[in-house]
Coordinates of C-alpha atoms in Angstrom, one line a residue:
X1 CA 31.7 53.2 72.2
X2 CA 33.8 53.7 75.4
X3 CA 32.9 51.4 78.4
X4 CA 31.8 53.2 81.6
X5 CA 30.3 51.9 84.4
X6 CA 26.7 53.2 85.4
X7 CA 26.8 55.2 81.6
X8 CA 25.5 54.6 78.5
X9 CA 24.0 57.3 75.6
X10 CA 20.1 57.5 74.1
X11 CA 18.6 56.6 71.0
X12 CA 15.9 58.3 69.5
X13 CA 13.1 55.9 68.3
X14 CA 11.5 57.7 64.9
X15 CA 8.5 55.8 64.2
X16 CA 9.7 52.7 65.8
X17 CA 8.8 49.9 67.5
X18 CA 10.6 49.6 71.2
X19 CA 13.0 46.7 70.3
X20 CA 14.5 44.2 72.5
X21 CA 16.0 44.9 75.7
X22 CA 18.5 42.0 75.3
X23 CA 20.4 42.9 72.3
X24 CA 22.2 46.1 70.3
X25 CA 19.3 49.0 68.9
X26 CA 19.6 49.1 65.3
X27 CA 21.3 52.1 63.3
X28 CA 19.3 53.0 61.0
X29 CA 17.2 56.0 59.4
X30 CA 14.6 55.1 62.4
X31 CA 16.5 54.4 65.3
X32 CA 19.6 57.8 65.5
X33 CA 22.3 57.1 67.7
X34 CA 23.8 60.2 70.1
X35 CA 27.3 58.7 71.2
X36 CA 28.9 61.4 70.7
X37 CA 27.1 63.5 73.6
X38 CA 24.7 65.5 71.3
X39 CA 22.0 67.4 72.9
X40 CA 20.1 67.9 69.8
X41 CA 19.0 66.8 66.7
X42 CA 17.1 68.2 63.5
X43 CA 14.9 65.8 61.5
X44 CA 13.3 66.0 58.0
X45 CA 10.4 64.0 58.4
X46 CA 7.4 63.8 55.7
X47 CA 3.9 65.6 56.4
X48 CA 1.6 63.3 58.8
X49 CA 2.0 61.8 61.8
X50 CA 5.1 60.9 63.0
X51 CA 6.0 59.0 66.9
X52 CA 9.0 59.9 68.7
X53 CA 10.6 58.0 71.8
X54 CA 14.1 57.9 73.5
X55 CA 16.1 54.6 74.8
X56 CA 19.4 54.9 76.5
X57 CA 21.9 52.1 76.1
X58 CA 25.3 51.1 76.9
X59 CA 28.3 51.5 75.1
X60 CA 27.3 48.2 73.0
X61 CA 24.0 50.2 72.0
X62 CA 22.3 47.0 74.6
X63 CA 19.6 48.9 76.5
X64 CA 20.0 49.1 80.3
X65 CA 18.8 46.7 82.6
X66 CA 15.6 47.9 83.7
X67 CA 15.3 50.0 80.5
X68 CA 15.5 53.5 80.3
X69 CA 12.9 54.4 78.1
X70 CA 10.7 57.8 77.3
X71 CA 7.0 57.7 77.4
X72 CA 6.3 58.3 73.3
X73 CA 5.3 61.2 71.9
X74 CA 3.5 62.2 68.7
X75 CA 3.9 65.2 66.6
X76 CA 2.4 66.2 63.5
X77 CA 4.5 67.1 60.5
X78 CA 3.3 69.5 58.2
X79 CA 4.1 71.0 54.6

């Protein structure tokens, strides 16, 4: 939430659609927020397949201009 030139904080994409490059990411269940500097994260996601991707924004949550995006990854979830 603090403006900083050339800065910004990623968003991790939990079995989400990339969304628009023009306007804030959603919070919500599927798209986490690390604004606070976090380096990690555990999940409790149901068994199956499950795709994984990171997006850095600004301090609006607006991705940067070109994106900064991860490739996706999938994982598998088991009981």
């Amino acid at each position: 939430g603090i403006e900083h030139s050339s800065a910004g904080h990623h968003h991790l994409l939990i079995d989400a659609e990339v969304p628009s490059f023009t306007t804030p990411i959603p919070a919500d269940e599927r798209h986490r927020h690390f604004g606070l500097g976090q380096t990690e994260t555990e999940l409790t996601l149901p068994a199956g397949e499950h795709r994984l991707q990171l997006l850095v924004g600004d301090h609006l949550h607006v991705p940067h201009e070109p994106p900064l995006l991860s490739e996706p990854i999938t994982i598998q979830v088991t009981e």
